[in-house]
PDB file of C-alpha atoms in Angstrom:
ATOM      1  CA  ASP A   1      17.839 -18.269  35.596  1.00 42.00           C
ATOM      2  CA  SER A   2      15.493 -21.323  35.238  1.00 42.00           C
ATOM      3  CA  CYS A   3      12.835 -19.325  33.106  1.00 46.00           C
ATOM      4  CA  ALA A   4      15.638 -18.931  30.486  1.00 43.00           C
ATOM      5  CA  PHE A   5      16.973 -22.220  31.425  1.00 40.00           C
ATOM      6  CA  PRO A   6      14.905 -24.702  32.775  1.00 42.00           C
ATOM      7  CA  ALA A   7      16.990 -27.987  31.423  1.00 43.00           C
ATOM      8  CA  LEU A   8      19.556 -26.267  34.072  1.00 38.00           C
ATOM      9  CA  ALA A   9      17.474 -27.372  37.041  1.00 43.00           C
ATOM     10  CA  SER A  10      18.133 -31.110  37.403  1.00 43.00           C
ATOM     11  CA  HIS A  11      19.550 -31.659  40.640  1.00 42.00           C
ATOM     12  CA  GLY A  12      16.802 -32.885  42.778  1.00 46.00           C
ATOM     13  CA  LYS A  13      12.797 -33.518  41.972  1.00 42.00           C
ATOM     14  CA  SER A  14      12.219 -30.254  44.250  1.00 45.00           C
ATOM     15  CA  ARG A  15      14.828 -29.050  42.266  1.00 41.00           C
ATOM     16  CA  LEU A  16      13.002 -29.673  39.320  1.00 37.00           C
ATOM     17  CA  ARG A  17       9.580 -29.142  40.622  1.00 46.00           C
ATOM     18  CA  GLY A  18      10.167 -25.311  41.862  1.00 48.00           C
ATOM     19  CA  ALA A  19      11.538 -24.805  38.271  1.00 43.00           C
ATOM     20  CA  ASP A  20       9.032 -26.486  36.635  1.00 47.00           C
ATOM     21  CA  SER A  21       6.521 -23.390  38.643  1.00 46.00           C
ATOM     22  CA  SER A  22       8.829 -20.796  38.123  1.00 46.00           C
ATOM     23  CA  SER A  23       9.064 -21.383  34.210  1.00 46.00           C
ATOM     24  CA  SER A  24       5.314 -21.944  34.038  1.00 48.00           C
ATOM     25  CA  ALA A  25       4.491 -18.823  35.638  1.00 46.00           C
ATOM     26  CA  CYS A  26       7.315 -16.831  33.886  1.00 46.00           C
ATOM     27  CA  ASN A  27       5.592 -18.175  30.424  1.00 50.00           C
ATOM     28  CA  SER A  28       2.046 -17.132  31.219  1.00 46.00           C
ATOM     29  CA  SER A  29       2.487 -14.146  33.765  1.00 44.00           C
ATOM     30  CA  THR A  30       4.723 -12.330  31.275  1.00 43.00           C
ATOM     31  CA  PRO A  31       2.664 -12.292  28.162  1.00 44.00           C
ATOM     32  CA  ARG A  32      -0.701 -12.258  29.566  1.00 44.00           C
ATOM     33  CA  LEU A  33       0.504  -8.539  31.048  1.00 38.00           C
ATOM     34  CA  GLU A  34       1.871  -7.635  27.621  1.00 52.00           C
ATOM     35  CA  MET A  35      -1.560  -8.834  25.879  1.00 54.00           C
ATOM     36  CA  THR A  36      -3.965  -7.160  28.282  1.00 72.00           C
ATOM     37  CA  SER A  37      -2.443  -4.282  27.823  1.00 83.00           C
ATOM     38  CA  PHE A  38      -2.597  -4.798  23.932  1.00 83.00           C
ATOM     39  CA  ASP A  39      -5.745  -5.846  23.885  1.00 88.00           C
ATOM     40  CA  ALA A  40      -6.762  -2.862  26.068  1.00 89.00           C
ATOM     41  CA  THR A  41      -4.907  -0.175  23.497  1.00 90.00           C
ATOM     42  CA  LYS A  42      -6.815  -2.345  20.868  1.00 90.00           C
ATOM     43  CA  ALA A  43      -9.981  -1.393  22.343  1.00 92.00           C
ATOM     44  CA  SER A  44      -9.616   1.987  23.162  1.00 91.00           C
ATOM     45  CA  LEU A  45      -8.146   2.864  19.790  1.00 92.00           C
ATOM     46  CA  HIS A  46     -11.100   0.828  18.062  1.00 93.00           C
ATOM     47  CA  GLY A  47     -13.782   2.304  19.762  1.00 92.00           C
ATOM     48  CA  VAL A  48     -12.333   5.720  18.932  1.00 92.00           C
ATOM     49  CA  LEU A  49     -12.275   5.424  14.708  1.00 92.00           C
ATOM     50  CA  ARG A  50     -15.704   3.767  15.205  1.00 92.00           C
ATOM     51  CA  ALA A  51     -16.991   6.889  16.711  1.00 91.00           C
ATOM     52  CA  GLN A  52     -15.215   8.849  14.454  1.00 90.00           C
ATOM     53  CA  LEU A  53     -16.544   7.230  11.481  1.00 89.00           C
ATOM     54  CA  SER A  54     -19.785   7.489  12.910  1.00 87.00           C
ATOM     55  CA  ALA A  55     -19.693  10.752  13.197  1.00 84.00           C
ATOM     56  CA  GLY A  56     -18.504  11.459  10.058  1.00 76.00           C
ATOM     57  CA  SER A  57     -15.866  13.803  11.015  1.00 73.00           C
ATOM     58  CA  SER A  58     -12.662  14.377  12.320  1.00 72.00           C
ATOM     59  CA  ASP A  59     -12.943  17.024  14.993  1.00 74.00           C
ATOM     60  CA  GLY A  60     -11.320  15.919  17.963  1.00 83.00           C
ATOM     61  CA  ALA A  61      -9.869  13.208  16.547  1.00 88.00           C
ATOM     62  CA  ALA A  62      -6.550  13.957  17.397  1.00 89.00           C
ATOM     63  CA  ALA A  63      -7.603  14.154  21.420  1.00 90.00           C
ATOM     64  CA  ALA A  64      -9.389  10.926  21.325  1.00 91.00           C
ATOM     65  CA  ILE A  65      -6.650   8.706  19.590  1.00 92.00           C
ATOM     66  CA  ARG A  66      -3.667  10.401  21.230  1.00 90.00           C
ATOM     67  CA  ASN A  67      -5.443   9.110  24.730  1.00 90.00           C
ATOM     68  CA  SER A  68      -6.074   5.460  23.393  1.00 90.00           C
ATOM     69  CA  LEU A  69      -2.627   4.676  22.101  1.00 90.00           C
ATOM     70  CA  GLY A  70      -1.495   6.653  25.934  1.00 88.00           C
ATOM     71  CA  VAL A  71       0.232   9.468  24.616  1.00 88.00           C
ATOM     72  CA  ASP A  72       0.594  11.825  26.637  1.00 86.00           C
ATOM     73  CA  ALA A  73      -0.525  15.627  25.430  1.00 79.00           C
ATOM     74  CA  GLU A  74       2.883  17.558  25.537  1.00 80.00           C
ATOM     75  CA  GLU A  75       4.751  14.658  23.939  1.00 86.00           C
ATOM     76  CA  ALA A  76       5.456  13.117  20.644  1.00 88.00           C
ATOM     77  CA  ALA A  77       4.296  10.009  19.592  1.00 89.00           C
ATOM     78  CA  THR A  78       7.705   7.576  19.844  1.00 91.00           C
ATOM     79  CA  PRO A  79       7.850   5.056  17.406  1.00 90.00           C
ATOM     80  CA  GLN A  80       5.948   1.885  18.844  1.00 91.00           C
ATOM     81  CA  HIS A  81       3.374   4.501  19.444  1.00 91.00           C
ATOM     82  CA  LYS A  82       2.971   4.641  15.442  1.00 92.00           C
ATOM     83  CA  ALA A  83       4.122   0.649  15.008  1.00 92.00           C
ATOM     84  CA  ASP A  84       0.844  -0.533  17.255  1.00 92.00           C
ATOM     85  CA  ALA A  85      -1.489   2.172  15.647  1.00 93.00           C
ATOM     86  CA  GLU A  86      -0.527   0.778  12.047  1.00 94.00           C
ATOM     87  CA  LEU A  87      -1.038  -2.225  13.424  1.00 94.00           C
ATOM     88  CA  LEU A  88      -4.459  -2.001  15.074  1.00 94.00           C
ATOM     89  CA  VAL A  89      -5.630   0.358  11.987  1.00 95.00           C
ATOM     90  CA  ARG A  90      -5.445  -2.311   9.802  1.00 95.00           C
ATOM     91  CA  MET A  91      -7.176  -4.371  12.129  1.00 95.00           C
ATOM     92  CA  PHE A  92      -9.871  -2.795  12.251  1.00 95.00           C
ATOM     93  CA  MET A  93     -10.023  -2.129   8.371  1.00 94.00           C
ATOM     94  CA  GLU A  94      -9.609  -5.920   8.362  1.00 93.00           C
ATOM     95  CA  GLY A  95     -12.268  -6.148  10.492  1.00 93.00           C
ATOM     96  CA  LEU A  96     -14.828  -3.349   8.424  1.00 93.00           C
ATOM     97  CA  LEU A  97     -14.137  -5.352   5.366  1.00 92.00           C
ATOM     98  CA  LYS A  98     -15.439  -8.404   6.868  1.00 91.00           C
ATOM     99  CA  ALA A  99     -18.376  -7.075   7.711  1.00 91.00           C
ATOM    100  CA  ASN A 100     -19.268  -5.548   4.664  1.00 89.00           C
ATOM    101  CA  ASN A 101     -18.018  -6.377   1.283  1.00 86.00           C
ATOM    102  CA  ASN A 102     -19.150  -2.240  -0.208  1.00 90.00           C
ATOM    103  CA  VAL A 103     -15.845  -0.475   0.660  1.00 91.00           C
ATOM    104  CA  GLU A 104     -17.711   2.683   0.448  1.00 90.00           C
ATOM    105  CA  ALA A 105     -20.604   1.632   2.759  1.00 91.00           C
ATOM    106  CA  ALA A 106     -18.039  -0.238   4.990  1.00 91.00           C
ATOM    107  CA  GLY A 107     -16.446   3.433   5.709  1.00 92.00           C
ATOM    108  CA  VAL A 108     -13.370   2.625   4.067  1.00 93.00           C
ATOM    109  CA  PRO A 109     -12.576   5.651   2.609  1.00 93.00           C
ATOM    110  CA  GLN A 110     -13.299   7.993   5.690  1.00 94.00           C
ATOM    111  CA  LEU A 111     -10.956   5.777   7.466  1.00 94.00           C
ATOM    112  CA  LEU A 112      -8.169   6.388   4.992  1.00 94.00           C
ATOM    113  CA  ASP A 113      -9.101  10.253   5.443  1.00 93.00           C
ATOM    114  CA  LEU A 114      -9.004   9.804   8.694  1.00 94.00           C
ATOM    115  CA  ALA A 115      -5.272   7.950   8.589  1.00 94.00           C
ATOM    116  CA  ILE A 116      -3.751  10.737   6.143  1.00 94.00           C
ATOM    117  CA  ALA A 117      -4.832  13.199   8.934  1.00 92.00           C
ATOM    118  CA  MET A 118      -3.161  11.865  11.978  1.00 93.00           C
ATOM    119  CA  ALA A 119       0.261  10.989   9.901  1.00 92.00           C
ATOM    120  CA  SER A 120      -0.005  14.564   8.555  1.00 90.00           C
ATOM    121  CA  ALA A 121       3.121  16.361   9.790  1.00 84.00           C
ATOM    122  CA  ASP A 122       1.120  18.631  12.281  1.00 86.00           C
ATOM    123  CA  VAL A 123      -0.284  15.935  14.111  1.00 88.00           C
ATOM    124  CA  GLY A 124       2.154  13.366  14.036  1.00 87.00           C
ATOM    125  CA  LEU A 125       0.128  10.343  15.778  1.00 91.00           C
ATOM    126  CA  PHE A 126       0.081   7.833  12.795  1.00 93.00           C
ATOM    127  CA  ASP A 127       3.228   6.875  11.139  1.00 93.00           C
ATOM    128  CA  PRO A 128       3.413   8.101   7.260  1.00 93.00           C
ATOM    129  CA  ASN A 129       3.383   4.274   6.274  1.00 94.00           C
ATOM    130  CA  THR A 130       0.170   3.956   7.828  1.00 95.00           C
ATOM    131  CA  PRO A 131      -2.277   5.286   4.714  1.00 95.00           C
ATOM    132  CA  PHE A 132      -0.372   3.642   1.766  1.00 95.00           C
ATOM    133  CA  ALA A 133      -0.293   0.265   4.702  1.00 95.00           C
ATOM    134  CA  LEU A 134      -3.894   0.427   4.368  1.00 95.00           C
ATOM    135  CA  LEU A 135      -3.999   0.841   0.568  1.00 95.00           C
ATOM    136  CA  GLU A 136      -2.165  -1.818  -0.047  1.00 95.00           C
ATOM    137  CA  ASP A 137      -4.267  -4.087   2.279  1.00 94.00           C
ATOM    138  CA  LEU A 138      -7.294  -3.107   0.347  1.00 94.00           C
ATOM    139  CA  PHE A 139      -5.812  -4.327  -3.136  1.00 94.00           C
ATOM    140  CA  ASP A 140      -4.706  -6.945  -1.934  1.00 92.00           C
ATOM    141  CA  ALA A 141      -8.079  -7.934  -1.012  1.00 89.00           C
ATOM    142  CA  GLN A 142      -9.602  -7.100  -4.589  1.00 91.00           C
ATOM    143  CA  VAL A 143     -10.225  -8.398  -7.965  1.00 92.00           C
ATOM    144  CA  VAL A 144      -8.809  -6.876 -11.103  1.00 93.00           C
ATOM    145  CA  SER A 145     -12.337  -4.987 -11.795  1.00 92.00           C
ATOM    146  CA  SER A 146     -12.650  -3.608  -8.075  1.00 93.00           C
ATOM    147  CA  ALA A 147      -9.046  -2.673  -7.728  1.00 93.00           C
ATOM    148  CA  GLU A 148      -9.816  -0.450 -11.086  1.00 93.00           C
ATOM    149  CA  ARG A 149     -12.563   1.114  -9.694  1.00 93.00           C
ATOM    150  CA  LEU A 150     -11.445   1.636  -6.622  1.00 92.00           C
ATOM    151  CA  PHE A 151      -8.261   3.582  -7.636  1.00 94.00           C
ATOM    152  CA  ALA A 152     -10.182   6.967  -7.963  1.00 92.00           C
ATOM    153  CA  LEU A 153      -9.193   6.691  -3.870  1.00 90.00           C
ATOM    154  CA  VAL A 154      -6.032   6.735  -4.393  1.00 92.00           C
ATOM    155  CA  GLU A 155      -6.392   9.435  -7.389  1.00 92.00           C
ATOM    156  CA  GLN A 156      -8.663  11.275  -5.503  1.00 92.00           C
ATOM    157  CA  ARG A 157      -5.731  11.688  -2.063  1.00 92.00           C
ATOM    158  CA  GLY A 158      -2.992  12.487  -4.392  1.00 89.00           C
ATOM    159  CA  ASP A 159      -2.277  16.287  -2.717  1.00 90.00           C
ATOM    160  CA  ALA A 160      -2.685  14.821   0.655  1.00 91.00           C
ATOM    161  CA  LEU A 161      -0.410  11.687  -0.291  1.00 92.00           C
ATOM    162  CA  MET A 162       2.418  13.305  -2.065  1.00 91.00           C
ATOM    163  CA  PRO A 163       3.570  15.235   1.399  1.00 90.00           C
ATOM    164  CA  LEU A 164       3.904  11.878   3.297  1.00 92.00           C
ATOM    165  CA  LEU A 165       6.249  11.225   0.577  1.00 89.00           C
ATOM    166  CA  ALA A 166       8.414  13.716   0.632  1.00 84.00           C
ATOM    167  CA  ASP A 167      10.547  13.712   4.281  1.00 79.00           C
ATOM    168  CA  PRO A 168      13.673  11.429   3.170  1.00 77.00           C
ATOM    169  CA  LYS A 169      14.066   9.649   6.402  1.00 79.00           C
ATOM    170  CA  SER A 170      10.100   8.527   7.829  1.00 80.00           C
ATOM    171  CA  GLY A 171       8.716   9.064   4.077  1.00 85.00           C
ATOM    172  CA  MET A 172      11.372   6.358   2.889  1.00 88.00           C
ATOM    173  CA  ARG A 173       8.867   2.995   4.385  1.00 91.00           C
ATOM    174  CA  ALA A 174       6.433   4.912   2.607  1.00 92.00           C
ATOM    175  CA  LYS A 175       7.490   5.145  -0.501  1.00 92.00           C
ATOM    176  CA  LEU A 176       8.339   1.621  -0.609  1.00 92.00           C
ATOM    177  CA  THR A 177       5.102   0.720   0.460  1.00 94.00           C
ATOM    178  CA  PHE A 178       3.379   3.075  -2.104  1.00 94.00           C
ATOM    179  CA  LEU A 179       5.884   1.615  -5.113  1.00 93.00           C
ATOM    180  CA  ARG A 180       5.516  -2.136  -3.829  1.00 94.00           C
ATOM    181  CA  MET A 181       1.441  -1.734  -4.121  1.00 94.00           C
ATOM    182  CA  CYS A 182       1.649  -0.009  -7.088  1.00 93.00           C
ATOM    183  CA  THR A 183       4.032  -2.596  -9.015  1.00 92.00           C
ATOM    184  CA  ASP A 184       2.283  -5.589  -7.422  1.00 93.00           C
ATOM    185  CA  LEU A 185      -0.461  -4.102  -8.958  1.00 93.00           C
ATOM    186  CA  ALA A 186       0.474  -3.656 -12.375  1.00 92.00           C
ATOM    187  CA  ARG A 187       1.842  -7.323 -12.494  1.00 92.00           C
ATOM    188  CA  ARG A 188      -1.723  -8.142 -12.105  1.00 93.00           C
ATOM    189  CA  LEU A 189      -2.982  -6.200 -15.529  1.00 92.00           C
ATOM    190  CA  SER A 190      -3.321  -7.931 -18.726  1.00 89.00           C
ATOM    191  CA  LYS A 191      -1.075  -6.018 -20.755  1.00 84.00           C
ATOM    192  CA  SER A 192      -3.759  -6.115 -23.759  1.00 87.00           C
ATOM    193  CA  LYS A 193      -7.096  -5.596 -21.357  1.00 90.00           C
ATOM    194  CA  ASN A 194      -5.972  -3.565 -19.046  1.00 92.00           C
ATOM    195  CA  THR A 195      -4.099  -0.757 -20.585  1.00 91.00           C
ATOM    196  CA  ASN A 196      -5.887   2.049 -19.698  1.00 93.00           C
ATOM    197  CA  PHE A 197      -5.521   1.254 -15.875  1.00 94.00           C
ATOM    198  CA  CYS A 198      -1.835   0.125 -16.583  1.00 93.00           C
ATOM    199  CA  GLY A 199      -1.725   3.969 -17.609  1.00 93.00           C
ATOM    200  CA  ARG A 200      -3.628   5.555 -14.844  1.00 94.00           C
ATOM    201  CA  ILE A 201      -0.847   3.465 -12.543  1.00 94.00           C
ATOM    202  CA  LEU A 202       2.194   4.663 -14.713  1.00 91.00           C
ATOM    203  CA  MET A 203       0.407   8.824 -14.419  1.00 92.00           C
ATOM    204  CA  TYR A 204      -0.334   8.654 -10.888  1.00 92.00           C
ATOM    205  CA  MET A 205       3.310   7.436  -9.812  1.00 90.00           C
ATOM    206  CA  ALA A 206       4.535  10.165 -12.568  1.00 88.00           C
ATOM    207  CA  TYR A 207       2.644  12.587 -10.513  1.00 88.00           C
ATOM    208  CA  VAL A 208       3.591  11.649  -7.180  1.00 87.00           C
ATOM    209  CA  LEU A 209       6.946  11.168  -7.449  1.00 85.00           C
ATOM    210  CA  PRO A 210       9.482  13.572  -8.270  1.00 80.00           C
ATOM    211  CA  LEU A 211      11.393  13.271 -11.289  1.00 78.00           C
ATOM    212  CA  SER A 212      14.313  12.056  -9.515  1.00 75.00           C
ATOM    213  CA  GLU A 213      13.307   9.458  -7.633  1.00 76.00           C
ATOM    214  CA  ARG A 214      15.798   6.348  -7.721  1.00 77.00           C
ATOM    215  CA  SER A 215      13.268   3.630  -9.053  1.00 74.00           C
ATOM    216  CA  GLY A 216      12.765   6.003 -12.115  1.00 73.00           C
ATOM    217  CA  VAL A 217      16.117   6.773 -12.804  1.00 75.00           C
ATOM    218  CA  ASN A 218      18.429   4.662 -15.085  1.00 73.00           C
ATOM    219  CA  LEU A 219      21.272   5.000 -12.515  1.00 75.00           C
ATOM    220  CA  LYS A 220      23.639   2.037 -13.905  1.00 78.00           C
ATOM    221  CA  GLY A 221      23.151   3.792 -17.500  1.00 77.00           C
ATOM    222  CA  VAL A 222      22.136   0.171 -19.207  1.00 78.00           C
ATOM    223  CA  PHE A 223      21.006   0.222 -22.693  1.00 77.00           C
ATOM    224  CA  ALA A 224      20.377  -1.955 -25.002  1.00 72.00           C
ATOM    225  CA  THR A 225      22.926  -3.406 -26.723  1.00 75.00           C
ATOM    226  CA  THR A 226      21.920  -5.582 -29.453  1.00 75.00           C
ATOM    227  CA  ASP A 227      22.466  -4.674 -33.037  1.00 72.00           C
ATOM    228  CA  LEU A 228      19.877  -3.716 -34.971  1.00 66.00           C
ATOM    229  CA  ALA A 229      20.396  -5.255 -38.746  1.00 68.00           C
ATOM    230  CA  LEU A 230      19.096  -2.574 -41.500  1.00 64.00           C
ATOM    231  CA  ASP A 231      18.825  -3.951 -45.237  1.00 63.00           C
ATOM    232  CA  ASP A 232      19.362  -1.073 -47.636  1.00 63.00           C
ATOM    233  CA  GLU A 233      18.542  -2.958 -50.396  1.00 64.00           C
ATOM    234  CA  ALA A 234      15.164  -3.154 -50.600  1.00 57.00           C
ATOM    235  CA  ASP A 235      13.617  -7.098 -52.266  1.00 59.00           C
ATOM    236  CA  PRO A 236      11.132  -6.160 -55.029  1.00 59.00           C
ATOM    237  CA  ALA A 237       8.592  -8.456 -53.639  1.00 59.00           C
ATOM    238  CA  ASP A 238       8.070  -6.448 -50.836  1.00 56.00           C
ATOM    239  CA  ALA A 239       7.715  -3.110 -53.220  1.00 55.00           C
ATOM    240  CA  ILE A 240       4.365  -2.222 -52.650  1.00 57.00           C
ATOM    241  CA  ASP A 241       2.623  -0.863 -55.920  1.00 59.00           C
ATOM    242  CA  PRO A 242       1.369   2.916 -55.995  1.00 57.00           C
ATOM    243  CA  PRO A 243      -2.472   3.711 -55.787  1.00 56.00           C
ATOM    244  CA  ALA A 244      -4.095   4.024 -59.200  1.00 55.00           C
ATOM    245  CA  SER A 245      -4.616   7.714 -60.395  1.00 55.00           C
ATOM    246  CA  PRO A 246      -8.021   8.874 -61.018  1.00 53.00           C
ATOM    247  CA  ALA A 247      -7.658   9.626 -64.028  1.00 54.00           C
ATOM    248  CA  ASN A 248      -6.492   5.900 -64.872  1.00 54.00           C
ATOM    249  CA  CYS A 249      -9.485   4.212 -63.036  1.00 52.00           C
ATOM    250  CA  LEU A 250     -11.974   6.463 -65.444  1.00 49.00           C
ATOM    251  CA  GLY A 251     -10.113   5.339 -68.507  1.00 54.00           C
ATOM    252  CA  ALA A 252     -10.205   1.555 -67.465  1.00 50.00           C
ATOM    253  CA  SER A 253     -13.869   2.180 -66.414  1.00 49.00           C
ATOM    254  CA  SER A 254     -14.984   3.322 -69.858  1.00 51.00           C
ATOM    255  CA  GLY A 255     -13.078   0.969 -71.529  1.00 50.00           C
ATOM    256  CA  ARG A 256     -14.964  -2.290 -70.213  1.00 49.00           C
ATOM    257  CA  ARG A 257     -18.312  -0.118 -71.205  1.00 49.00           C
ATOM    258  CA  GLN A 258     -16.928  -0.321 -74.684  1.00 49.00           C
TER     259      GLN A 258
END
C-alpha cells in the first residue's frame, strides 16, 4: 500500500521513514528487473540478427531467434513476444542506419527479407506488421530522391508481402501500416515533378491490395453534385478558321510571284 499511496503513511516519523524506504525500493527494484530482462533480450536478439546479416543466409535463423526471445520450440510465439521482437528489430535497423547511411551497405534489404521470413505463416515468430513497420521507418528517414530509389525494395518483394496482408485478423494492422506508409509518401511528392513516382506507388497499391479493399471502394456512394453548364450556342469569336488547302496555298504563292 505504501508503494501505491505513499502519502497515506503520515502517522509518525518511523512510519514516514518506512514508507519512503519501501516506496523507493518499490520504484527502483521492479522496473530494474524488467529493464534487465529487456536488455538481455535486446542483446541476444541483436546478436542473432548481426550474425545472420554477416552470414548472408537465413539458415537456422528461426531457431536462434526463438531462443533469443525465450519461446519454447514446441510453443507458438505470444503477442507479447511478437511485440518485443518488432520493437527490437526496429531499434536494430535504426542502429544500422546510424552507423552507415548507405541502406544497401548497412544490410537493410537483408534485414527486411529476414523479417518477412520470420513473419510468414510457416514460422510465425514476428508479427506481420514488422516488415511494414521497418519500411515505414525507412521511408520516414529518407528524402524524396532516396525514397524513389529505395521504393524498388518494396516493388521487388511484392509477392512476399502480399500473404502478410491476406489474413483478415493478423493482417489488419499490417494493412493499416502499409496504407499509411504509401499515403504519407505520396503526400510528400510533387504532382508536377514526381508524377512517375506517384504512379508507381498507386500501381503497387493496386497490385498488392484486392479490388474489394475498403480504402479503395466508394462505400458511401459519394459523387460530384456540381452542375456543369454547357453552352449550346458557340461564340463566333471563338470559332477556328479551317486550315487552308494545299491548292489555295499554291495559288496564293503563284499570285505573289506574278
